Coordinates of C-alpha atoms in Angstrom, one line a residue:
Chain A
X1 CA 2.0 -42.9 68.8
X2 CA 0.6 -42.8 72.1
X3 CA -1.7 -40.4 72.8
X4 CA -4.5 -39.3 75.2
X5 CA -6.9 -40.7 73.3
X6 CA -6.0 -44.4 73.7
X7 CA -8.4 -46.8 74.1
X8 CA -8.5 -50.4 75.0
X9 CA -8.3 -51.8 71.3
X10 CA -4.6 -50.6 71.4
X11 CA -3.5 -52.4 74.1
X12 CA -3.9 -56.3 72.7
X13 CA -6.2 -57.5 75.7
X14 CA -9.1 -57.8 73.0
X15 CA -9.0 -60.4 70.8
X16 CA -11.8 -59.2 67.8
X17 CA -9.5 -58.8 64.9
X18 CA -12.5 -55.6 63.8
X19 CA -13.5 -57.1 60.9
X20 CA -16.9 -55.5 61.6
X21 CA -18.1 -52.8 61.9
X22 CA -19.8 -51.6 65.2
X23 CA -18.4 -54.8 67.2
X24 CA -15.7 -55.5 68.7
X25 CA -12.9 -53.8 67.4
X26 CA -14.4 -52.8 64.1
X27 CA -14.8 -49.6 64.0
X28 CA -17.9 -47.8 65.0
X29 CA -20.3 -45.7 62.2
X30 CA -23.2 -44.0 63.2
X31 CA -26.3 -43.3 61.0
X32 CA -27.0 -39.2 61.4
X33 CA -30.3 -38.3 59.9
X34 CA -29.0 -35.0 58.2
X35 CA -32.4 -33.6 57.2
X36 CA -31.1 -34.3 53.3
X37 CA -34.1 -36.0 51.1
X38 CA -31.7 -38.4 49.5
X39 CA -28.9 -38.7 51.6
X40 CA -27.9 -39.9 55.3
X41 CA -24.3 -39.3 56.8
X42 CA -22.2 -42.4 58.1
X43 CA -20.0 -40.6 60.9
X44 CA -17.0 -42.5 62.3
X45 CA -16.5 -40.1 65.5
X46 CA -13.4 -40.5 66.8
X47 CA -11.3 -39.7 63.5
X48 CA -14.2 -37.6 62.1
X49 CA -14.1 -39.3 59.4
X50 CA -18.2 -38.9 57.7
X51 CA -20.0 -40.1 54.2
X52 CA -23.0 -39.1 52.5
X53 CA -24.8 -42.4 51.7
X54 CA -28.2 -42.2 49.7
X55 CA -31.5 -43.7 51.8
X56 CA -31.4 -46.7 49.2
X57 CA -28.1 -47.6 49.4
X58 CA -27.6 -47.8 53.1
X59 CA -28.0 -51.0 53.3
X60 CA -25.6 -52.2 50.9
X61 CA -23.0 -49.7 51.7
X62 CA -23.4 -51.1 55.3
X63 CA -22.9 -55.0 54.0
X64 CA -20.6 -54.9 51.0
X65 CA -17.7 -53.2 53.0
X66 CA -16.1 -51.2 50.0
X67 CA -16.4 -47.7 51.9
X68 CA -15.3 -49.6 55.4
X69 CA -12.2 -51.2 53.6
X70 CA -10.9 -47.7 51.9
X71 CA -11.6 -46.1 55.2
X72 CA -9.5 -48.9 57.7
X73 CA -6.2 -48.3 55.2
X74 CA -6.7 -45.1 56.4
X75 CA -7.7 -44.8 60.0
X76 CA -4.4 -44.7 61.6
X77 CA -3.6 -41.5 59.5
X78 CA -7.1 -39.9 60.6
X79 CA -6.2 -41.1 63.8
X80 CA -3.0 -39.3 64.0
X81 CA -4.5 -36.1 62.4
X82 CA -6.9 -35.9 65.2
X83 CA -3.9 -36.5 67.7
X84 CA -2.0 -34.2 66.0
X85 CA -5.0 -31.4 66.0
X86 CA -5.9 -31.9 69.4
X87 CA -2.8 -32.7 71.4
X88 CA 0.0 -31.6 69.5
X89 CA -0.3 -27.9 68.4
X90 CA 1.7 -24.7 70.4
X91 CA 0.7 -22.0 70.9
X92 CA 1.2 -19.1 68.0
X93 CA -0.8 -16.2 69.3
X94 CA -1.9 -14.3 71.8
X95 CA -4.4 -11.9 72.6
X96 CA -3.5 -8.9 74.3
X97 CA -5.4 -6.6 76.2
X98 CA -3.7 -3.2 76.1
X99 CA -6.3 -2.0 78.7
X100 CA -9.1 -2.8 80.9
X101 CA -10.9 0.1 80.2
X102 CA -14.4 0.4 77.6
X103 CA -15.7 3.1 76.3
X104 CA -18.9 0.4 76.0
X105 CA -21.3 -1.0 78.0
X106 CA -22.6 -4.1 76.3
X107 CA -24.2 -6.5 78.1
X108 CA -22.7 -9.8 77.0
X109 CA -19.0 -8.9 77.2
X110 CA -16.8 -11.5 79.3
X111 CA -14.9 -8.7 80.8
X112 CA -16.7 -7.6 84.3
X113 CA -18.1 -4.6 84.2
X114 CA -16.0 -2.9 87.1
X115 CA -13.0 -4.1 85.4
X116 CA -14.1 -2.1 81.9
X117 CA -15.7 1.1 83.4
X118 CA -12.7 1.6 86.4
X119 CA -9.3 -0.6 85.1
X120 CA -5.8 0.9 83.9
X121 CA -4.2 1.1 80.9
X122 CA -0.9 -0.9 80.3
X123 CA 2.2 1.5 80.0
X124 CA 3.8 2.3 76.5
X125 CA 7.4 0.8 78.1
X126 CA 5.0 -2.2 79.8
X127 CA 3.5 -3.1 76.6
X128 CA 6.9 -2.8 74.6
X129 CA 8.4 -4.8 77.1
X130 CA 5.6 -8.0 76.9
X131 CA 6.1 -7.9 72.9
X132 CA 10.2 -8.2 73.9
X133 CA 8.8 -10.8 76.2
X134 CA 7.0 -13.1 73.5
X135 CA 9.1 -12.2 71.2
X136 CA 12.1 -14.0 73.1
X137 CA 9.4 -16.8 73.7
X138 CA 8.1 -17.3 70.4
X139 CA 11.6 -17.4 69.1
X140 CA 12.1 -20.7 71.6
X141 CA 9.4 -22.8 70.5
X142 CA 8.3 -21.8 67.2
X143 CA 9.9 -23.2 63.7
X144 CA 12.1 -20.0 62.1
X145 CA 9.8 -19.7 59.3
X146 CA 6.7 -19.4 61.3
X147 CA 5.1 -15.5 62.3
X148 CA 3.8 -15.6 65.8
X149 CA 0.6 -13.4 65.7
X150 CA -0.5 -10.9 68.6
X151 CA -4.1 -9.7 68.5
X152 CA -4.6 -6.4 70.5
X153 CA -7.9 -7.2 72.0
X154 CA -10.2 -5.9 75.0
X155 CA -12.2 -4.4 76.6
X156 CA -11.5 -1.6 73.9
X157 CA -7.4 -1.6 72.8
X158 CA -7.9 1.9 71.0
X159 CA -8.3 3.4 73.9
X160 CA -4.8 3.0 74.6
X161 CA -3.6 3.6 71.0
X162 CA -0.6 5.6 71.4
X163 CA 0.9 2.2 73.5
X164 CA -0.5 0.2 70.9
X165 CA 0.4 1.7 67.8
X166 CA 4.0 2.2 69.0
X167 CA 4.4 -0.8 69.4
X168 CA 2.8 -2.3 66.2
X169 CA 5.7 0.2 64.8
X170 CA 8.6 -1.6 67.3
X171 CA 7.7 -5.7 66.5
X172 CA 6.1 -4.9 62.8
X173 CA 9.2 -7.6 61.2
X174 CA 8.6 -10.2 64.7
X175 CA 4.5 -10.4 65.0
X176 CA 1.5 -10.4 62.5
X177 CA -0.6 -8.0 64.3
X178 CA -4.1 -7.9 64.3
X179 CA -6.9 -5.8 66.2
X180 CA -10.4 -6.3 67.4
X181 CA -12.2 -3.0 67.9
X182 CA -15.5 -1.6 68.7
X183 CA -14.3 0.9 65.9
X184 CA -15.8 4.0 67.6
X185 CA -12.4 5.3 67.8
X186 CA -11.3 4.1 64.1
X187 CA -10.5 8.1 62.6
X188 CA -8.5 8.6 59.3
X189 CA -5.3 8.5 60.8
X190 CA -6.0 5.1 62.7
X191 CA -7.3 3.6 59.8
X192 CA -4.6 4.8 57.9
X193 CA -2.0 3.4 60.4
X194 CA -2.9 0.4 60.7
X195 CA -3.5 -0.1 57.3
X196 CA -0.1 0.9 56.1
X197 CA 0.9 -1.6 58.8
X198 CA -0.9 -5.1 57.0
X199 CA -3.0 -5.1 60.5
X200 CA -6.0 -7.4 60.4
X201 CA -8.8 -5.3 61.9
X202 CA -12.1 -6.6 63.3
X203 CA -14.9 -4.5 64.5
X204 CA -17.8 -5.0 66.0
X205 CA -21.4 -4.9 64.6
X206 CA -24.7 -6.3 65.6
X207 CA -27.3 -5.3 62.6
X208 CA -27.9 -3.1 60.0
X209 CA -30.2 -0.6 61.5
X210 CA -29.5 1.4 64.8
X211 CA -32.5 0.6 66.1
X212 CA -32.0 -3.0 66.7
X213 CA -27.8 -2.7 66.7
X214 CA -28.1 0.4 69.8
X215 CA -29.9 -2.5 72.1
X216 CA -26.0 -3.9 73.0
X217 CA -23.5 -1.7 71.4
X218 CA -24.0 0.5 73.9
X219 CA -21.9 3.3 75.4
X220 CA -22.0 4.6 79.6
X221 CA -24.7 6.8 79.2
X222 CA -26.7 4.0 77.8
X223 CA -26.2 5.7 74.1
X224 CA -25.9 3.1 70.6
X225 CA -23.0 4.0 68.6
X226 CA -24.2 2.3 65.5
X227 CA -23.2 5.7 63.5
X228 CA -19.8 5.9 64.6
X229 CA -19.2 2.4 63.4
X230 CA -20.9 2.7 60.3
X231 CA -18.3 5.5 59.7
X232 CA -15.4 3.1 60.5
X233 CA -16.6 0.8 57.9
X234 CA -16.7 3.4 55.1
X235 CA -12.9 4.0 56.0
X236 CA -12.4 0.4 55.6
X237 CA -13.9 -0.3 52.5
X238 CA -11.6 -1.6 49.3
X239 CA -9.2 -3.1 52.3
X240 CA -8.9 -6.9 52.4
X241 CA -7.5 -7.6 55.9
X242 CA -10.6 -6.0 57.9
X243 CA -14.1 -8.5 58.9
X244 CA -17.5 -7.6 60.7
X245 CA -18.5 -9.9 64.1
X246 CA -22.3 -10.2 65.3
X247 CA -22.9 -11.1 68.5
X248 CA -26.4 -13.5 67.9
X249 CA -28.6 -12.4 70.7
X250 CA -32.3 -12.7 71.1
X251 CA -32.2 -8.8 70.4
X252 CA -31.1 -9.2 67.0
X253 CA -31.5 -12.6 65.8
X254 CA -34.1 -11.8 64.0
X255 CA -32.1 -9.3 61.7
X256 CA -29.5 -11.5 60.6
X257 CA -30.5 -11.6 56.9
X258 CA -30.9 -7.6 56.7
X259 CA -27.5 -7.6 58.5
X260 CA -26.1 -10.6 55.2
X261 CA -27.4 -7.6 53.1
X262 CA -25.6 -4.7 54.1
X263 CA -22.5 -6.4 54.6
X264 CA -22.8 -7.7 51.5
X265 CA -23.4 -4.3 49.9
X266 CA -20.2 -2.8 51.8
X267 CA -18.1 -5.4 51.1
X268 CA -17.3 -6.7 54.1
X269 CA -14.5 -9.3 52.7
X270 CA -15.7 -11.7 55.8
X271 CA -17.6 -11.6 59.1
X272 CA -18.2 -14.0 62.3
X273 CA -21.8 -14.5 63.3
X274 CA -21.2 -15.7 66.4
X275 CA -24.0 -16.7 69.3
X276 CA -23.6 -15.2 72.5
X277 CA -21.0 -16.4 74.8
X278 CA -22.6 -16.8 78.2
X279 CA -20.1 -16.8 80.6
X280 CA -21.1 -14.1 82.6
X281 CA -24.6 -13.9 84.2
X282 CA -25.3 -10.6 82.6
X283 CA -25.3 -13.0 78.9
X284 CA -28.0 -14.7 80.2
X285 CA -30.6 -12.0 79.6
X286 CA -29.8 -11.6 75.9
X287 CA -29.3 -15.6 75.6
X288 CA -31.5 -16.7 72.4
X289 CA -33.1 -20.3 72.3
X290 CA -31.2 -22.7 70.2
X291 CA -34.3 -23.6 68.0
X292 CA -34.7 -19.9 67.1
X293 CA -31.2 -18.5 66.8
X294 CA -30.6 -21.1 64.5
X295 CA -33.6 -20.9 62.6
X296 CA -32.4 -17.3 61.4
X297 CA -29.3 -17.9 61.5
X298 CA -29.4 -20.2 58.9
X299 CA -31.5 -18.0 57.1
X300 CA -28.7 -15.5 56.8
X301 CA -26.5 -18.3 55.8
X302 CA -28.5 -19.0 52.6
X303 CA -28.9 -15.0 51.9
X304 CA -25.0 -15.3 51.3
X305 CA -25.5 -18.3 48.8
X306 CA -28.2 -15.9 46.8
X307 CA -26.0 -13.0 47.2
X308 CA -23.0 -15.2 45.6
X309 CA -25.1 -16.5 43.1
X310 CA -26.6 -13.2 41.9
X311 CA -22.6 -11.0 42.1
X312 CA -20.5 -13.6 42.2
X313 CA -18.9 -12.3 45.7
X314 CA -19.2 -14.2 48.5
X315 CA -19.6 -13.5 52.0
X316 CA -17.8 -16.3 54.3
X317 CA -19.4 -16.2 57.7
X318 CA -16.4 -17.6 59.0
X319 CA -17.6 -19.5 61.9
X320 CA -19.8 -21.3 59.7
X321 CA -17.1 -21.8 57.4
X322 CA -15.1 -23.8 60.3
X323 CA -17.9 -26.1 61.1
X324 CA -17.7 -27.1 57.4
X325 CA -13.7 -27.2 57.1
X326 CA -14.4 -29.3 60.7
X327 CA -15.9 -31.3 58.2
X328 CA -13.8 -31.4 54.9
X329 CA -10.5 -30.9 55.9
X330 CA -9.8 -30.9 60.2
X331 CA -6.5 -29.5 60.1
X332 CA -7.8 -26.4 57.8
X333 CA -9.5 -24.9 60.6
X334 CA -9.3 -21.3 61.3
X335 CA -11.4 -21.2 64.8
X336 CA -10.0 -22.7 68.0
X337 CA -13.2 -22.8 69.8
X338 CA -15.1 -26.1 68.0
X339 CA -12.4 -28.4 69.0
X340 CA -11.7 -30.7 72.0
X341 CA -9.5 -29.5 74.0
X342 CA -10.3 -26.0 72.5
X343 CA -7.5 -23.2 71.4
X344 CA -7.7 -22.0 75.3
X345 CA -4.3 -22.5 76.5
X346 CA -2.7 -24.8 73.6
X347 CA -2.8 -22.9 70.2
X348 CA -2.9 -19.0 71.8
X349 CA -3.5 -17.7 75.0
X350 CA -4.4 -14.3 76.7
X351 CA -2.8 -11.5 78.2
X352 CA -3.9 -8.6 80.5
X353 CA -2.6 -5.2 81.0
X354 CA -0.6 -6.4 84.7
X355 CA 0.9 -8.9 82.7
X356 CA -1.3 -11.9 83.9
X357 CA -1.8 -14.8 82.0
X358 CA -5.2 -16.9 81.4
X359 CA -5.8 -19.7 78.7
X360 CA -8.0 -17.5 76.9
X361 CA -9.6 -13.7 76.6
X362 CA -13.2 -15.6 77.9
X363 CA -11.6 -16.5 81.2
X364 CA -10.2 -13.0 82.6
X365 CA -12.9 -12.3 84.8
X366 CA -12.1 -15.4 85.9
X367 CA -9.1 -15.0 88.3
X368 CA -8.5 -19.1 89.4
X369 CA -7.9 -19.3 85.6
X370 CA -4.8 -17.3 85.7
X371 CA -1.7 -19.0 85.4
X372 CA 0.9 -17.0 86.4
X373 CA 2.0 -13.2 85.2
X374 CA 4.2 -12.5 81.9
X375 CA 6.7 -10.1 84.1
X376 CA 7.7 -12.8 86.5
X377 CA 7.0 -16.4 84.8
X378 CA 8.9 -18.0 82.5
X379 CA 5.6 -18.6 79.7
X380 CA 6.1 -22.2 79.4
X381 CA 5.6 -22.6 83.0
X382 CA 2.5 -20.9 83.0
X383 CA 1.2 -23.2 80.3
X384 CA 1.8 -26.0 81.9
X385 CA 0.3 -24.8 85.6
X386 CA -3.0 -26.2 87.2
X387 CA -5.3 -23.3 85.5
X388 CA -4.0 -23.7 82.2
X389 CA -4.3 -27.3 82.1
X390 CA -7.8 -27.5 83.5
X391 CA -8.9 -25.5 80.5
X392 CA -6.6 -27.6 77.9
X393 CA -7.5 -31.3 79.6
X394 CA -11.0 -30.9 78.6
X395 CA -12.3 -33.7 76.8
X396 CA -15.3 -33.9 74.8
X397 CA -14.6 -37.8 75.9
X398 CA -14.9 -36.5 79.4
X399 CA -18.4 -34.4 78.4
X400 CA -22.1 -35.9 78.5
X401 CA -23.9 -36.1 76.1
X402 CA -20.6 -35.3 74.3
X403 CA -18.7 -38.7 74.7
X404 CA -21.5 -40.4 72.5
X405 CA -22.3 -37.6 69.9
X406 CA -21.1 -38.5 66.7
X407 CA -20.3 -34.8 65.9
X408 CA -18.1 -34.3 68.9
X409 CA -15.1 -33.5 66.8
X410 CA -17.4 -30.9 64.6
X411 CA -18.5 -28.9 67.1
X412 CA -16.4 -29.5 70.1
X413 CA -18.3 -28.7 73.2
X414 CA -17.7 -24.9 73.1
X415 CA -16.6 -23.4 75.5
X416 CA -15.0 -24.3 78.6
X417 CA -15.7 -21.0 80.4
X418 CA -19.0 -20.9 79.8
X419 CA -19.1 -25.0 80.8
X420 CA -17.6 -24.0 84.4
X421 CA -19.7 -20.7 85.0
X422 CA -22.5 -21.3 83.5
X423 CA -23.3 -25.1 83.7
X424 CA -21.1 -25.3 86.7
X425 CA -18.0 -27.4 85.6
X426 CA -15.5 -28.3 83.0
X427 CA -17.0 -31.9 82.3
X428 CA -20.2 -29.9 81.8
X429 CA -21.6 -28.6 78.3
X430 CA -21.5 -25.0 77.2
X431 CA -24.5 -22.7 76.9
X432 CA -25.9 -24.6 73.5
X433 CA -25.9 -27.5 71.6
X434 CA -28.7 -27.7 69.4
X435 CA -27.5 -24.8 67.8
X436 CA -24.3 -26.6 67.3
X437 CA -26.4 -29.7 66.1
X438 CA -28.1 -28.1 63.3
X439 CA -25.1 -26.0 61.7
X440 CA -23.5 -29.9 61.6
X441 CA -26.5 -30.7 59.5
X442 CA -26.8 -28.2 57.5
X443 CA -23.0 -28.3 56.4
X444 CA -23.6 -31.7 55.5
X445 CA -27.1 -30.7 53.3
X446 CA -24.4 -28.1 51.4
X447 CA -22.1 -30.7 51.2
X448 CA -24.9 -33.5 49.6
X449 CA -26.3 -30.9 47.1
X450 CA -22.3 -29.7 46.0
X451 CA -22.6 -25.5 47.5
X452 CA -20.2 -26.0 50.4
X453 CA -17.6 -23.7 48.3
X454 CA -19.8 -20.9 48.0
X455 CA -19.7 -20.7 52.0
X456 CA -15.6 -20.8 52.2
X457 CA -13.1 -17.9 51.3
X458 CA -11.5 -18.5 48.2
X459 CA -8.3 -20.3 48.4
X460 CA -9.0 -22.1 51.8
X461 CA -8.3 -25.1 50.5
X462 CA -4.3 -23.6 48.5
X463 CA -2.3 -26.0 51.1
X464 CA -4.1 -28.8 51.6
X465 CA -4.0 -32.0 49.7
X466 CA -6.9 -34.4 49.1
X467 CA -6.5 -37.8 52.1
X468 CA -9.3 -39.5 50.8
X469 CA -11.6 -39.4 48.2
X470 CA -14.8 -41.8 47.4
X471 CA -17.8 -41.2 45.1
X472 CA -19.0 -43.9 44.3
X473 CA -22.1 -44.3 42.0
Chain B
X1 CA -19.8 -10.5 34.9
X2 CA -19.9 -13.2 32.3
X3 CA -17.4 -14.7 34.3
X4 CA -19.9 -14.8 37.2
X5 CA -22.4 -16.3 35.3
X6 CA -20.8 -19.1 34.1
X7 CA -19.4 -19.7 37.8
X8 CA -23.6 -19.7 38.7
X9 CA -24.5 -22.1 35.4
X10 CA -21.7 -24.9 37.3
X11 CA -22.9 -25.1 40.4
X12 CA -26.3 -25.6 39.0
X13 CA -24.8 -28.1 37.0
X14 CA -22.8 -29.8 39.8
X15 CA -26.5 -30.3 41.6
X16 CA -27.7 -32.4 38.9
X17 CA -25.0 -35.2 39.6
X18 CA -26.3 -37.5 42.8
X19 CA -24.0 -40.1 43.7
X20 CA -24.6 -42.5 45.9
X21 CA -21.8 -42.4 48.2
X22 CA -20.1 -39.0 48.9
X23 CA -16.8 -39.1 51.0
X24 CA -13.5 -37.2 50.9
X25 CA -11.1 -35.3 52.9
X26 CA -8.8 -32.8 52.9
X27 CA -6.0 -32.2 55.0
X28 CA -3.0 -29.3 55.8
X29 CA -0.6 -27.8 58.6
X30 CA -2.6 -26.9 61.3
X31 CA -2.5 -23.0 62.0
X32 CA -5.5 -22.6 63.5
X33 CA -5.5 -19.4 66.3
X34 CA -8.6 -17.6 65.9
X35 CA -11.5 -18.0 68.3
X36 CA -15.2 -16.4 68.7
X37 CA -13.7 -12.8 69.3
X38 CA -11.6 -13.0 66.3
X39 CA -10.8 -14.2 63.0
X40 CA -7.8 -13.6 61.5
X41 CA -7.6 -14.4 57.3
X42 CA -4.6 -15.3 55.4
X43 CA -6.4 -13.0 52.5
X44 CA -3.3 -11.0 51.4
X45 CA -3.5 -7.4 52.4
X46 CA -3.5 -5.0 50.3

């Protein structure tokens, strides 16, 4: 298989036969110091392929080759995996953005402010039309038996529900539908709707207490509307296909436990604690250290490990989650972002209310990003064009530090917008890595000490099947 | 809950098991679409 990847060992011009590892053409393990009192990881970067060794045995596990022999009868399947994860996946969603319009002001969305407070809705006929559109798309490239999935997204889709909800109705046998909300408009009949409609619904929380949540979730008049979503969430309850995301700012960072808590308490069946995308200037001012976000961010973490210890329900903050499936099992990921290329452009893509087109909802206040307009190009040509492709050719190989981090297929380099706005180009890094650093750490402590389940959903792991297993004592 | 509590007595149990080399992967179709804005679940909906 030829691939994008390919480096100079495939071409014969090297004549090491990579008996050894970490010369010539053996292949290369790096020694991560995890933070684990007993164990160290081994990390072979290019197939992600890791092990927990124990201080004490390093050097013999190094010397005696048993792990290295196990793992070469299975490189070339790791290698393909990889290949097939990161250059061979289509696109199976899209997120659509019913409107331009907000009804909030917070100060770390992607969408320009102008754009939220002054933009148009997308027509009822537009919007049934676009779903015709994909439809007739997704029915080109996608196997029969697989259920493209459109995410209404924003700005603030309920605004335009009407468009929305009609056509949820239309395309409910062609589409999985989801929605991501601010859920200030989330009434009875909404949440009824889109309930009796299997819709995933996300909403949008920052902490527990208004105080600290009304610092960004913020409406015009400069007014929190922690209440209103707090009343969304009640409507929610006892439904499986709903989840909570935090935006991790330094205005609520330190709140991330109290926030486990009452998510916890309300059943929240999952959320994303996410740190704040900085792709925008206006993120900048809300931007937390690395050090410190991850401090308490890891401290929420391990409230959900108490909480599932003491009831027996977890709480999956499913970013986390990713970094450890990134981990365990590559292909089981959920996320798009901690991945080289990212999702941007190859596994979904984005889609405003005039029909344009841009790799992903992060880039549309980015107009050189957009690729070409639903109403007028044919999709696949607009996934192939100079914008998409700048956003789907990024490497981590291409990256510094990236190209020499042993975690580069753990983490990813997330994200290419903020790498071109922020840091000033795609062969840049995103707004953090430490923070990245340490989550990769920590997943491997859970892993050493046996309590990565408790921070997965149940059944992640229903379709996979074990590659390679080695515990050797 | 005695079901929970015998889910809390294995993973204490699983801790007390060090070996010295841990390794193993898992692996699956690749469906992966959701991104920092969004997560969707394959949880079945009620």
């Amino acid at each position: 298989m030829t691939t994008k990847r390919q480096t100079r060992k495939d071409n014969g011009t090297c004549a090491s036969s990579g008996s050894y590892i970490n010369t010539g053409n053996g292949s290369t393990f790096m020694p991560i110091d995890i933070g684990h009192p007993e164990y160290i990881a081994l990390i072979e970067p290019d197939t992600a392929f890791w092990s927990l060794v124990k201080h004490e045995k390093l050097s013999s596990v190094l010397t005696e080759g048993k792990l290295f022999k196990a793992y070469k009868k299975k490189a070339g399947v790791f290698t393909e995996e990889m290949d097939m994860l990161r250059f061979g996946l289509k696109p199976s969603a899209v997120y659509f953005n019913p409107t331009e319009k907000c009804n909030l002001d917070c100060p770390y969305c992607y969408i320009p402010q102008k754009m939220r407070h002054d933009g148009e809705h997308m027509s009822e006929k537009r919007l049934i039309k676009a779903l015709g559109l994909l439809k007739d798309y997704f029915k080109r490239t996608l196997p029969k038996d697989t259920l493209p999935q459109i995410i209404f997204h924003g700005a603030e889709p309920m605004l335009n529900r009407d468009a929305v909800f009609a056509g949820i109705e239309q395309y409910s046998e062609d589409f999985r539908f989801g929605i991501q909300t601010n859920a200030t408009l989330l009434d009875d009949s909404a949440v009824d709707f889109l309930k009796s409609q299997n819709v995933s619904i996300g909403i949008s929380l920052d902490a527990s207490d208004a105080a600290i949540s009304d610092r960004t979730r913020i409406n015009w008049d400069g007014q929190g509307v922690h209440t209103k979503v707090i009343e969304a969430m009640e409507r929610l309850r006892g439904y499986n296909g709903w989840s909570v995301i935090c935006t991790i700012t330094n205005k609520n960072m330190r709140h991330l436990t109290k926030l486990v808590n009452f998510l916890h308490q309300k059943e929240v069946p999952t959320c994303l604690m996410n740190i704040v995308r900085c792709t925008l200037p206006s993120s900048l001012e809300v931007k937390p250290n690395d050090a410190n976000a991850f401090k308490y961010f890891m401290a929420a973490l391990e409230r959900t490990y108490e909480l599932y210890l003491e009831t027996g329900r977890k709480l999956p903050v499913g970013n986390f989650a990713n970094i450890l499936l990134a981990i365990i099992a590559p292909t089981a990921r959920r996320l798009m972002c901690d991945i080289s290329p990212c999702g941007g452009g190859r596994c979904f893509f984005a889609l405003t209310p005039n029909g344009d087109l841009f790799p992903c909802s992060e880039f549309i206040g980015l107009s050189q990003f957009k690729g070409g307009n639903l109403f007028k190009d044919s999709v696949e040509k607009v996934l192939t064009s100079r914008p998409f492709s700048r956003v789907t050719d990024r490497k981590v190989e291409d990256v510094e530090p990236c190209s020499r981090c042993a975690i580069r297929h753990f983490c990813g380099s997330p994200c290419p917008a903020e790498a071109c706005e922020m840091n000033g180009g795609m062969e840049q890094t995103g707004a953090f890595c430490e923070f990245y650093e340490e989550q990769v750490r920590y997943a491997f402590r859970l892993i050493a000490d046996d309590k990565h389940e408790a921070f997965l959903w149940d059944g992640w792991g229903d379709d996979t099947k074990k590659t390679f297993t080695m515990d050797l004592f | 809950m005695k079901g929970m509590q015998k889910e809390n007595i294995k993973i204490t149990k699983k801790n007390k098991t060090k070996k010295d080399v841990i390794a193993h992967r898992k692996s699956c179709d690749a469906k992966g679409t959701g991104l920092s804005h969004y997560i969707l679940m394959d949880k079945k909906i009620k």
